[in-house]
PDB file of C-alpha atoms in Angstrom:
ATOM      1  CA  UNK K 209       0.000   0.000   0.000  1.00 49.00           C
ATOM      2  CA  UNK K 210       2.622   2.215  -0.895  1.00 60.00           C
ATOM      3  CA  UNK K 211       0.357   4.580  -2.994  1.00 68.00           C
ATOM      4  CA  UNK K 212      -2.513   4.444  -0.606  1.00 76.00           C
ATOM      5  CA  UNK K 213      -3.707   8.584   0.676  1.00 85.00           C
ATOM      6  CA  UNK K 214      -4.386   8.445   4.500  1.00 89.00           C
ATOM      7  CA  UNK K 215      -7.027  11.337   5.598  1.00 92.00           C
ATOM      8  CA  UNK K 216      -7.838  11.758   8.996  1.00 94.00           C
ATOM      9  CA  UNK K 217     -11.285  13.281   9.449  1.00 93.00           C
ATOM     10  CA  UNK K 218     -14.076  13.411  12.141  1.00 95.00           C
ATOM     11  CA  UNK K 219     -17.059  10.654  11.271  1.00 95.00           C
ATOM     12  CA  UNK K 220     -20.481  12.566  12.443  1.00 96.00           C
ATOM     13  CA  UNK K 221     -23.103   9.320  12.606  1.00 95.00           C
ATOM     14  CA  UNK K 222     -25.914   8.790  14.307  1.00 97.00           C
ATOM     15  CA  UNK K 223     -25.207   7.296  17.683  1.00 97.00           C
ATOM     16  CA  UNK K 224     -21.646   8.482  18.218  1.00 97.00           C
ATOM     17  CA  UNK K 225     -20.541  10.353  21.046  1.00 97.00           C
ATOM     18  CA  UNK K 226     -19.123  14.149  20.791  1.00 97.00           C
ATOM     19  CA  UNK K 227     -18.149  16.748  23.571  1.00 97.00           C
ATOM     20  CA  UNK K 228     -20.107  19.901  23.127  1.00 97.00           C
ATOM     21  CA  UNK K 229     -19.926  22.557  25.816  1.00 95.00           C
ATOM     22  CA  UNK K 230     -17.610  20.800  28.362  1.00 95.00           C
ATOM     23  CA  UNK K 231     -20.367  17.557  28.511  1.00 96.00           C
ATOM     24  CA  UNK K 232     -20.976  14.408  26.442  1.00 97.00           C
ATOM     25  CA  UNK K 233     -23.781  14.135  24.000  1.00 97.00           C
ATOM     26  CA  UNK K 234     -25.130  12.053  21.138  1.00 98.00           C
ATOM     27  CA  UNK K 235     -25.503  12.498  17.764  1.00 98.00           C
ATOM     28  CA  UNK K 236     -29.452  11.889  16.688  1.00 97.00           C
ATOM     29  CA  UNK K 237     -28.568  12.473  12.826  1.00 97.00           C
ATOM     30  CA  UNK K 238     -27.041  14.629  10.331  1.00 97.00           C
ATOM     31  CA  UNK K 239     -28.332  17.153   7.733  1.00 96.00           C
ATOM     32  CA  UNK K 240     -26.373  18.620   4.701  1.00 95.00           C
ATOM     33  CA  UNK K 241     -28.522  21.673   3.418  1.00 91.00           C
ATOM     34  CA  UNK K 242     -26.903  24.195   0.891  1.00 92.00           C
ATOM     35  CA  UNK K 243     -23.856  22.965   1.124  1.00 91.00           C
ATOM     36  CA  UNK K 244     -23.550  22.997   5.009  1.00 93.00           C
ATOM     37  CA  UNK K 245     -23.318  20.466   7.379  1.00 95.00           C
ATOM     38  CA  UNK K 246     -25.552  20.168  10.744  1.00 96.00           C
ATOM     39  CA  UNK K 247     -25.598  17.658  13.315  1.00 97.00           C
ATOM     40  CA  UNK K 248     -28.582  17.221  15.831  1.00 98.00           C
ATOM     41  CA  UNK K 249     -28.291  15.973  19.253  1.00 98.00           C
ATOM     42  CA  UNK K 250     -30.268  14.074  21.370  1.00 97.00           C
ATOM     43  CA  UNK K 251     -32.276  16.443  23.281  1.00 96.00           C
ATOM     44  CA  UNK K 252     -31.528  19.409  21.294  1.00 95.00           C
ATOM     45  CA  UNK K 253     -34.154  21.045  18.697  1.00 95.00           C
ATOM     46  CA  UNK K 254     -31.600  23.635  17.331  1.00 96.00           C
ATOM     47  CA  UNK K 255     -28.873  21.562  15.233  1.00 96.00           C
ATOM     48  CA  UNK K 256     -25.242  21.991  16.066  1.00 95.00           C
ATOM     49  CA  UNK K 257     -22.490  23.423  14.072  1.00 95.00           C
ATOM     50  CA  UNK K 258     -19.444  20.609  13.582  1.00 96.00           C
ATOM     51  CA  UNK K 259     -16.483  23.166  14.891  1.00 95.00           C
ATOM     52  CA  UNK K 260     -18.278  23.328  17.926  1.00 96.00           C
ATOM     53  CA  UNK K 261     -18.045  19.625  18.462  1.00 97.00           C
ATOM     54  CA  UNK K 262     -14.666  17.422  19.437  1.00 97.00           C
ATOM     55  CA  UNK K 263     -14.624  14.446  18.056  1.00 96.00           C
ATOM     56  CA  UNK K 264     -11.362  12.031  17.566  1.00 95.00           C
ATOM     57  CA  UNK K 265     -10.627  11.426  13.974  1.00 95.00           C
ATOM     58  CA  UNK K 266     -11.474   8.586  11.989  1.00 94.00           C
ATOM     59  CA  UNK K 267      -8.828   7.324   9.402  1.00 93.00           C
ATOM     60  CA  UNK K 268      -9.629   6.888   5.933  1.00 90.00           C
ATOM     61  CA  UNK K 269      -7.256   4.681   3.038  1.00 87.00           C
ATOM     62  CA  UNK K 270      -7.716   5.652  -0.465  1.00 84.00           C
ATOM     63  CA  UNK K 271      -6.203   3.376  -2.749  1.00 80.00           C
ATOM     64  CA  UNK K 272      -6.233   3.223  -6.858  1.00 72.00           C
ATOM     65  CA  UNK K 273      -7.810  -0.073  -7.184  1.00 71.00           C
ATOM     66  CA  UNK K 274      -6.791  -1.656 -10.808  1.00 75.00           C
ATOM     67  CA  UNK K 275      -9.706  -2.119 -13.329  1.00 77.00           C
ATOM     68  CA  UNK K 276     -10.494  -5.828 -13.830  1.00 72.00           C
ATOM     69  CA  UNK K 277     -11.775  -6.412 -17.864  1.00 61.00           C
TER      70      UNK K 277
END
């Protein structure tokens, strides 16, 4: 896997747990709308911007993948 791309991103799904405002909460579900992304809590009406969440980052692999004819 020497030509793989390693990104390193947070993974907003339903279920996970985040730290927003100094206490842990769970994600209900996500919305893109106009090219932004929200993320609803459980409990909370108002969805959450993602840069006001910590999350650890999950670890993607992107590899080329040869075409098989």
């Amino acid at each position: 896997m020497d030509d793989a791309a390693f990104y390193y991103m947070p993974l907003f799904k339903a279920g996970v747990s985040v730290q927003f405002r100094q206490k842990r909460e769970t994600v209900s579900h996500v919305a893109i709308r106009r090219n932004a992304l929200s993320v609803y809590l459980v409990g909370h009406e108002i969805p959450v911007h993602p840069d006001l969440l910590t999350l650890a980052p999950t670890a993607f692999v992107l590899t080329r993948v040869p075409d098989h004819f």
